[in-house]
Amino acid sequence: MIGVEINLETGEVSEIKTEKRLRTQKGKSLLQFPEEYVVIDIETTGLSPQWDEIIEVAALKLLNGEIVDKYQTLLKPSFPVDPFISELTGITNKMLETAPIFDDIYQDLQHFIGDNILVGHNVNFDIN
């Protein structure tokens, strides 16, 4: 692979040979937007992926830009949601009292997503 190097002092441009790096953690590049995909979003009990838990999963399945299916569920955490998170998300502890736990909905969510491409907002947070 050929790249360029620019000397900022002289402005001289020269070609350099670089090695192609494999990014095994990344998804595939797309040359065009997919016809079918799933948009997903989660809400959590806080901002720490180590300590906090998912309290809501919502997903939309789109085909040619039209919503064709929806999935949404609240999830019961193992500890109460603090008032800041309730204010931020609109999700209260009362709403979560009878909600399932993540293990109970995992297969349904996986089935809903299927082999579709996932699209999300702020996914760096969600992935963690």
Protein backbone atom coordinates (compact mmCIF):
# COMPACT_ATOMS: atom_id res chain seq x y z
CA MET A 1 0.00 0.00 0.00
CA ILE A 2 1.30 3.46 -0.86
CA GLY A 3 0.78 6.51 1.32
CA VAL A 4 2.14 10.02 1.37
CA GLU A 5 4.28 11.88 3.82
CA ILE A 6 4.32 15.67 4.00
CA ASN A 7 7.22 17.61 5.45
CA LEU A 8 5.48 20.45 7.28
CA GLU A 9 8.55 22.69 7.23
CA THR A 10 9.29 22.45 3.49
CA GLY A 11 5.90 21.36 2.14
CA GLU A 12 7.64 18.53 0.28
CA VAL A 13 5.39 15.53 -0.47
CA SER A 14 6.88 12.07 -0.85
CA GLU A 15 5.41 8.61 -1.29
CA ILE A 16 5.96 6.04 1.42
CA LYS A 17 5.21 2.36 1.46
CA THR A 18 2.92 1.30 4.33
CA GLU A 19 1.58 -2.01 5.50
CA LYS A 20 -2.14 -2.66 5.42
CA ARG A 21 -3.47 -3.04 8.97
CA LEU A 22 -6.22 -5.52 9.72
CA ARG A 23 -8.84 -4.23 12.15
CA THR A 24 -10.42 -7.42 13.39
CA GLN A 25 -12.61 -5.60 15.93
CA LYS A 26 -14.33 -3.42 13.32
CA GLY A 27 -17.28 -4.17 11.08
CA LYS A 28 -17.12 -4.22 7.29
CA SER A 29 -17.03 -1.07 5.20
CA LEU A 30 -20.15 -0.47 3.16
CA LEU A 31 -20.10 0.98 -0.33
CA GLN A 32 -23.82 1.68 -0.22
CA PHE A 33 -26.39 1.88 2.54
CA PRO A 34 -28.06 -1.50 3.19
CA GLU A 35 -31.67 -2.14 2.21
CA GLU A 36 -32.39 -3.91 5.49
CA TYR A 37 -30.95 -3.09 8.91
CA VAL A 38 -31.81 -2.81 12.60
CA VAL A 39 -31.46 0.40 14.60
CA ILE A 40 -30.87 -0.33 18.28
CA ASP A 41 -30.68 1.77 21.44
CA ILE A 42 -30.28 0.94 25.12
CA GLU A 43 -30.76 2.75 28.40
CA THR A 44 -28.70 1.88 31.46
CA THR A 45 -28.62 2.44 35.21
CA GLY A 46 -25.58 4.71 34.81
CA LEU A 47 -22.46 5.46 32.81
CA SER A 48 -20.14 2.64 33.89
CA PRO A 49 -20.04 -0.48 31.70
CA GLN A 50 -18.36 -2.28 34.60
CA TRP A 51 -20.99 -1.56 37.26
CA ASP A 52 -24.21 -0.46 35.57
CA GLU A 53 -26.90 -2.54 33.87
CA ILE A 54 -29.21 -2.27 30.87
CA ILE A 55 -32.75 -1.18 31.83
CA GLU A 56 -34.25 -0.83 28.34
CA VAL A 57 -33.64 -2.21 24.86
CA ALA A 58 -35.43 -0.76 21.86
CA ALA A 59 -34.92 -1.71 18.22
CA LEU A 60 -36.47 -0.93 14.86
CA LYS A 61 -36.14 -3.16 11.80
CA LEU A 62 -36.08 -1.17 8.55
CA LEU A 63 -36.47 -2.34 4.96
CA ASN A 64 -35.93 0.20 2.17
CA GLY A 65 -36.22 3.05 4.66
CA GLU A 66 -39.56 1.87 6.11
CA ILE A 67 -40.05 0.50 9.63
CA VAL A 68 -41.27 -3.10 9.26
CA ASP A 69 -40.96 -4.33 12.85
CA LYS A 70 -40.34 -3.02 16.38
CA TYR A 71 -38.89 -4.51 19.55
CA GLN A 72 -38.87 -2.85 22.97
CA THR A 73 -38.62 -4.07 26.53
CA LEU A 74 -37.72 -2.74 29.94
CA LEU A 75 -35.30 -4.82 32.02
CA LYS A 76 -35.18 -5.25 35.77
CA PRO A 77 -31.75 -4.36 37.19
CA SER A 78 -30.31 -5.95 40.32
CA PHE A 79 -30.28 -2.59 42.13
CA PRO A 80 -32.54 0.50 42.09
CA VAL A 81 -32.18 3.18 39.42
CA ASP A 82 -30.99 6.46 40.88
CA PRO A 83 -33.11 9.61 40.51
CA PHE A 84 -30.71 11.20 38.00
CA ILE A 85 -31.13 8.26 35.60
CA SER A 86 -34.91 8.27 36.08
CA GLU A 87 -34.97 11.97 35.23
CA LEU A 88 -32.71 11.43 32.21
CA THR A 89 -34.51 8.38 30.77
CA GLY A 90 -38.04 8.70 32.14
CA ILE A 91 -37.72 5.13 33.46
CA THR A 92 -38.67 4.72 37.13
CA ASN A 93 -38.03 1.91 39.59
CA LYS A 94 -41.81 1.30 39.70
CA MET A 95 -41.79 0.66 35.93
CA LEU A 96 -39.01 -1.94 36.34
CA GLU A 97 -40.54 -3.93 39.22
CA THR A 98 -42.16 -6.56 36.97
CA ALA A 99 -39.75 -6.31 34.02
CA PRO A 100 -37.83 -9.40 32.88
CA ILE A 101 -34.07 -9.72 33.33
CA PHE A 102 -31.73 -9.62 30.32
CA ASP A 103 -31.17 -13.40 30.28
CA ASP A 104 -34.93 -13.87 29.76
CA ILE A 105 -35.06 -11.68 26.62
CA TYR A 106 -31.66 -12.36 25.08
CA GLN A 107 -32.84 -15.02 22.61
CA ASP A 108 -35.85 -12.94 21.49
CA LEU A 109 -33.60 -9.94 20.87
CA GLN A 110 -31.06 -12.06 19.02
CA HIS A 111 -33.86 -13.51 16.87
CA PHE A 112 -35.22 -10.00 16.15
CA ILE A 113 -31.79 -8.75 15.01
CA GLY A 114 -30.99 -11.90 13.03
CA ASP A 115 -28.18 -11.41 10.51
CA ASN A 116 -29.03 -7.75 9.92
CA ILE A 117 -26.56 -4.90 10.13
CA LEU A 118 -26.87 -3.00 13.42
CA VAL A 119 -27.04 0.79 13.40
CA GLY A 120 -26.98 2.82 16.59
CA HIS A 121 -26.31 6.17 18.19
CA ASN A 122 -23.37 6.49 20.58
CA VAL A 123 -22.55 2.80 20.07
CA ASN A 124 -19.14 3.09 21.70
CA PHE A 125 -21.01 3.46 24.99
CA ASP A 126 -23.58 0.76 24.13
CA ILE A 127 -20.96 -1.80 23.10
CA ASN A 128 -19.13 -1.45 26.40
